[in-house]
PDB file of C-alpha atoms in Angstrom:
ATOM      1  CA  MET A   1      98.990  67.168 110.264  1.00  0.00           C
ATOM      2  CA  SER A   2      97.587  68.189 106.812  1.00  0.00           C
ATOM      3  CA  ASP A   3      94.471  69.693 108.501  1.00  0.00           C
ATOM      4  CA  ILE A   4      96.584  71.796 110.904  1.00  0.00           C
ATOM      5  CA  ILE A   5      98.829  73.018 107.923  1.00  0.00           C
ATOM      6  CA  PHE A   6      95.608  73.886 105.925  1.00  0.00           C
ATOM      7  CA  TYR A   7      93.915  75.926 108.770  1.00  0.00           C
ATOM      8  CA  LEU A   8      97.242  77.562 109.529  1.00  0.00           C
ATOM      9  CA  HIS A   9      97.381  78.579 105.826  1.00  0.00           C
ATOM     10  CA  LEU A  10      93.755  79.802 105.969  1.00  0.00           C
ATOM     11  CA  TRP A  11      94.422  81.819 109.044  1.00  0.00           C
ATOM     12  CA  ALA A  12      97.572  83.419 107.359  1.00  0.00           C
ATOM     13  CA  ALA A  13      95.653  84.234 104.272  1.00  0.00           C
ATOM     14  CA  SER A  14      92.873  85.760 106.172  1.00  0.00           C
ATOM     15  CA  SER A  15      95.270  87.783 108.278  1.00  0.00           C
ATOM     16  CA  TRP A  16      97.173  88.798 105.015  1.00  0.00           C
ATOM     17  CA  ILE A  17      94.078  89.832 103.147  1.00  0.00           C
ATOM     18  CA  GLY A  18      92.245  91.457 106.020  1.00  0.00           C
ATOM     19  CA  GLY A  19      95.290  93.605 106.843  1.00  0.00           C
ATOM     20  CA  SER A  20      95.792  94.590 103.274  1.00  0.00           C
ATOM     21  CA  MET A  21      92.128  95.565 103.040  1.00  0.00           C
ATOM     22  CA  LEU A  22      92.310  97.607 106.188  1.00  0.00           C
ATOM     23  CA  LEU A  23      95.357  99.540 105.075  1.00  0.00           C
ATOM     24  CA  PHE A  24      93.720 100.048 101.598  1.00  0.00           C
ATOM     25  CA  VAL A  25      90.599 101.422 103.177  1.00  0.00           C
ATOM     26  CA  LEU A  26      92.605 103.725 105.458  1.00  0.00           C
ATOM     27  CA  GLY A  27      94.506 105.136 102.482  1.00  0.00           C
ATOM     28  CA  ILE A  28      91.179 105.969 100.846  1.00  0.00           C
ATOM     29  CA  ALA A  29      89.266 107.078 103.760  1.00  0.00           C
ATOM     30  CA  LEU A  30      91.829 109.274 105.461  1.00  0.00           C
ATOM     31  CA  ARG A  31      91.621 112.435 103.302  1.00  0.00           C
ATOM     32  CA  ASP A  32      93.776 114.503 105.584  1.00  0.00           C
ATOM     33  CA  LYS A  33      97.341 113.812 104.601  1.00  0.00           C
ATOM     34  CA  GLU A  34      98.756 114.569 108.051  1.00  0.00           C
ATOM     35  CA  ALA A  35      96.317 112.023 109.674  1.00  0.00           C
ATOM     36  CA  GLN A  36      97.256 109.564 107.012  1.00  0.00           C
ATOM     37  CA  LYS A  37     101.050 110.046 107.808  1.00  0.00           C
ATOM     38  CA  THR A  38     100.394 109.739 111.553  1.00  0.00           C
ATOM     39  CA  VAL A  39      98.376 106.532 111.122  1.00  0.00           C
ATOM     40  CA  TYR A  40     100.874 104.924 108.769  1.00  0.00           C
ATOM     41  CA  TYR A  41     103.868 106.024 110.924  1.00  0.00           C
ATOM     42  CA  TYR A  42     102.501 103.905 113.735  1.00  0.00           C
ATOM     43  CA  ILE A  43     100.686 101.124 111.994  1.00  0.00           C
ATOM     44  CA  GLY A  44     103.124 100.705 109.024  1.00  0.00           C
ATOM     45  CA  PRO A  45     106.059  99.076 110.798  1.00  0.00           C
ATOM     46  CA  LEU A  46     103.906  96.991 113.045  1.00  0.00           C
ATOM     47  CA  TYR A  47     101.946  95.607 110.109  1.00  0.00           C
ATOM     48  CA  GLY A  48     105.189  95.252 108.053  1.00  0.00           C
ATOM     49  CA  TYR A  49     106.697  92.979 110.677  1.00  0.00           C
ATOM     50  CA  PHE A  50     103.279  91.042 110.978  1.00  0.00           C
ATOM     51  CA  GLU A  51     103.105  90.847 107.191  1.00  0.00           C
ATOM     52  CA  SER A  52     106.637  89.360 106.950  1.00  0.00           C
ATOM     53  CA  VAL A  53     105.820  86.615 109.362  1.00  0.00           C
ATOM     54  CA  VAL A  54     102.416  85.887 107.787  1.00  0.00           C
ATOM     55  CA  LEU A  55     104.124  85.751 104.350  1.00  0.00           C
ATOM     56  CA  VAL A  56     106.675  83.241 105.565  1.00  0.00           C
ATOM     57  CA  VAL A  57     103.841  81.149 106.920  1.00  0.00           C
ATOM     58  CA  LEU A  58     101.815  81.336 103.714  1.00  0.00           C
ATOM     59  CA  LEU A  59     104.816  80.401 101.611  1.00  0.00           C
ATOM     60  CA  ALA A  60     105.826  77.561 103.980  1.00  0.00           C
ATOM     61  CA  THR A  61     102.262  76.071 104.370  1.00  0.00           C
ATOM     62  CA  GLY A  62     101.434  76.544 100.622  1.00  0.00           C
ATOM     63  CA  SER A  63     104.587  74.780  99.740  1.00  0.00           C
ATOM     64  CA  TYR A  64     103.938  71.859 102.117  1.00  0.00           C
ATOM     65  CA  MET A  65     100.367  71.514 100.707  1.00  0.00           C
ATOM     66  CA  LEU A  66     101.708  71.679  97.159  1.00  0.00           C
ATOM     67  CA  TYR A  67     103.951  68.785  98.067  1.00  0.00           C
ATOM     68  CA  ASP A  68     101.709  66.935 100.299  1.00  0.00           C
ATOM     69  CA  LYS A  69      98.763  66.968  97.919  1.00  0.00           C
ATOM     70  CA  GLY A  70     100.999  65.891  94.937  1.00  0.00           C
ATOM     71  CA  LEU A  71     100.344  69.125  93.067  1.00  0.00           C
ATOM     72  CA  LEU A  72     103.756  69.410  91.640  1.00  0.00           C
ATOM     73  CA  GLU A  73     103.125  66.402  89.443  1.00  0.00           C
ATOM     74  CA  VAL A  74     100.150  68.012  87.769  1.00  0.00           C
ATOM     75  CA  LEU A  75     102.021  71.245  86.631  1.00  0.00           C
ATOM     76  CA  GLY A  76     103.029  69.603  83.387  1.00  0.00           C
ATOM     77  CA  ASN A  77      99.593  68.414  82.499  1.00  0.00           C
ATOM     78  CA  ALA A  78      97.323  70.343  80.129  1.00  0.00           C
ATOM     79  CA  SER A  79      94.308  70.462  82.358  1.00  0.00           C
ATOM     80  CA  GLU A  80      92.111  73.086  83.968  1.00  0.00           C
ATOM     81  CA  PHE A  81      93.492  72.037  87.301  1.00  0.00           C
ATOM     82  CA  ALA A  82      97.087  72.374  86.274  1.00  0.00           C
ATOM     83  CA  THR A  83      96.310  75.803  84.826  1.00  0.00           C
ATOM     84  CA  ILE A  84      94.742  76.949  88.135  1.00  0.00           C
ATOM     85  CA  VAL A  85      97.714  75.723  90.198  1.00  0.00           C
ATOM     86  CA  SER A  86     100.279  77.185  87.831  1.00  0.00           C
ATOM     87  CA  SER A  87      98.493  80.463  87.691  1.00  0.00           C
ATOM     88  CA  LYS A  88      98.223  80.738  91.417  1.00  0.00           C
ATOM     89  CA  LEU A  89     101.901  79.992  91.783  1.00  0.00           C
ATOM     90  CA  VAL A  90     102.854  82.797  89.365  1.00  0.00           C
ATOM     91  CA  LEU A  91     100.527  85.239  91.151  1.00  0.00           C
ATOM     92  CA  VAL A  92     101.977  84.254  94.496  1.00  0.00           C
ATOM     93  CA  GLY A  93     105.419  84.975  93.012  1.00  0.00           C
ATOM     94  CA  LEU A  94     104.323  88.372  91.678  1.00  0.00           C
ATOM     95  CA  ILE A  95     102.689  89.279  95.147  1.00  0.00           C
ATOM     96  CA  THR A  96     105.809  88.157  96.980  1.00  0.00           C
ATOM     97  CA  PHE A  97     107.908  90.280  94.700  1.00  0.00           C
ATOM     98  CA  ALA A  98     105.584  93.440  95.079  1.00  0.00           C
ATOM     99  CA  THR A  99     105.646  92.897  98.915  1.00  0.00           C
ATOM    100  CA  VAL A 100     109.431  92.762  99.033  1.00  0.00           C
ATOM    101  CA  VAL A 101     109.694  95.978  96.990  1.00  0.00           C
ATOM    102  CA  HIS A 102     106.987  97.739  98.927  1.00  0.00           C
ATOM    103  CA  MET A 103     108.540  96.806 102.301  1.00  0.00           C
ATOM    104  CA  PHE A 104     112.024  97.763 101.189  1.00  0.00           C
ATOM    105  CA  ILE A 105     110.798 101.233 100.243  1.00  0.00           C
ATOM    106  CA  SER A 106     108.717 101.602 103.485  1.00  0.00           C
ATOM    107  CA  PHE A 107     111.488 100.534 105.767  1.00  0.00           C
ATOM    108  CA  LYS A 108     113.999 102.621 103.823  1.00  0.00           C
ATOM    109  CA  ALA A 109     111.859 105.800 103.936  1.00  0.00           C
ATOM    110  CA  TYR A 110     110.640 105.293 107.490  1.00  0.00           C
ATOM    111  CA  GLY A 111     110.664 108.508 109.475  1.00  0.00           C
ATOM    112  CA  ARG A 112     111.412 110.822 106.452  1.00  0.00           C
ATOM    113  CA  GLU A 113     109.549 112.129 103.455  1.00  0.00           C
ATOM    114  CA  ARG A 114     109.500 109.686 100.539  1.00  0.00           C
ATOM    115  CA  THR A 115     110.826 110.826  97.271  1.00  0.00           C
ATOM    116  CA  GLN A 116     108.458 111.182  94.269  1.00  0.00           C
ATOM    117  CA  LYS A 117     109.877 107.821  92.839  1.00  0.00           C
ATOM    118  CA  GLU A 118     109.473 106.012  96.135  1.00  0.00           C
ATOM    119  CA  LYS A 119     105.774 107.348  96.449  1.00  0.00           C
ATOM    120  CA  ILE A 120     104.966 106.053  92.904  1.00  0.00           C
ATOM    121  CA  ILE A 121     106.583 102.666  93.379  1.00  0.00           C
ATOM    122  CA  SER A 122     105.004 102.342  96.881  1.00  0.00           C
ATOM    123  CA  ARG A 123     101.529 103.158  95.587  1.00  0.00           C
ATOM    124  CA  VAL A 124     101.838 100.871  92.532  1.00  0.00           C
ATOM    125  CA  THR A 125     103.114  97.915  94.711  1.00  0.00           C
ATOM    126  CA  SER A 126     100.306  98.509  97.219  1.00  0.00           C
ATOM    127  CA  MET A 127      97.687  98.395  94.590  1.00  0.00           C
ATOM    128  CA  MET A 128      99.226  95.431  93.096  1.00  0.00           C
ATOM    129  CA  ILE A 129      99.185  93.664  96.420  1.00  0.00           C
ATOM    130  CA  PHE A 130      95.626  94.486  97.049  1.00  0.00           C
ATOM    131  CA  PHE A 131      94.278  93.408  93.675  1.00  0.00           C
ATOM    132  CA  LEU A 132      96.494  90.349  93.482  1.00  0.00           C
ATOM    133  CA  ASN A 133      95.085  89.208  96.894  1.00  0.00           C
ATOM    134  CA  LEU A 134      91.600  89.100  95.474  1.00  0.00           C
ATOM    135  CA  VAL A 135      92.699  87.272  92.340  1.00  0.00           C
ATOM    136  CA  ILE A 136      94.817  84.668  94.344  1.00  0.00           C
ATOM    137  CA  LEU A 137      91.795  84.233  96.716  1.00  0.00           C
ATOM    138  CA  TRP A 138      89.618  83.381  93.627  1.00  0.00           C
ATOM    139  CA  PHE A 139      92.172  80.863  92.413  1.00  0.00           C
ATOM    140  CA  ALA A 140      92.386  79.381  96.015  1.00  0.00           C
ATOM    141  CA  ILE A 141      88.570  78.846  95.893  1.00  0.00           C
ATOM    142  CA  GLN A 142      88.826  77.153  92.555  1.00  0.00           C
ATOM    143  CA  LEU A 143      91.589  74.890  93.853  1.00  0.00           C
ATOM    144  CA  ARG A 144      89.489  73.926  96.869  1.00  0.00           C
ATOM    145  CA  ASN A 145      86.648  73.049  94.595  1.00  0.00           C
ATOM    146  CA  PHE A 146      88.899  70.472  92.843  1.00  0.00           C
ATOM    147  CA  LEU A 147      90.249  69.133  96.121  1.00  0.00           C
TER     148      LEU A 147
END
């Protein structure tokens, strides 16, 4: 069962990061604002729902592995491994928060022009999600080296 959970987590992480990178690249590559609006109008909601499911899978499988591997017990230790586990958990909390804020704004503003405040918050959370993905991936690789 643990192997299935691990591979499900790996699939979800790959889907999450891959989708994030695709949308990030589209945001940079599409210079024409009308083309960008059109693409995000169609892709945004689809990816938003997909992202929601994938986030739940990531959180559920990650929680299971945290418990199954006995990683909760190491959190109080002053070891490099404990630091990596706790750092990854903090980053997962941050990326989850950024995702919820980003999705709230995206769904709220769907089909209308975003306010300046919504644009800024949406872009900031989008950048946070993108860069936190890479940092979390690095921590995940470090954890795998220990396990």
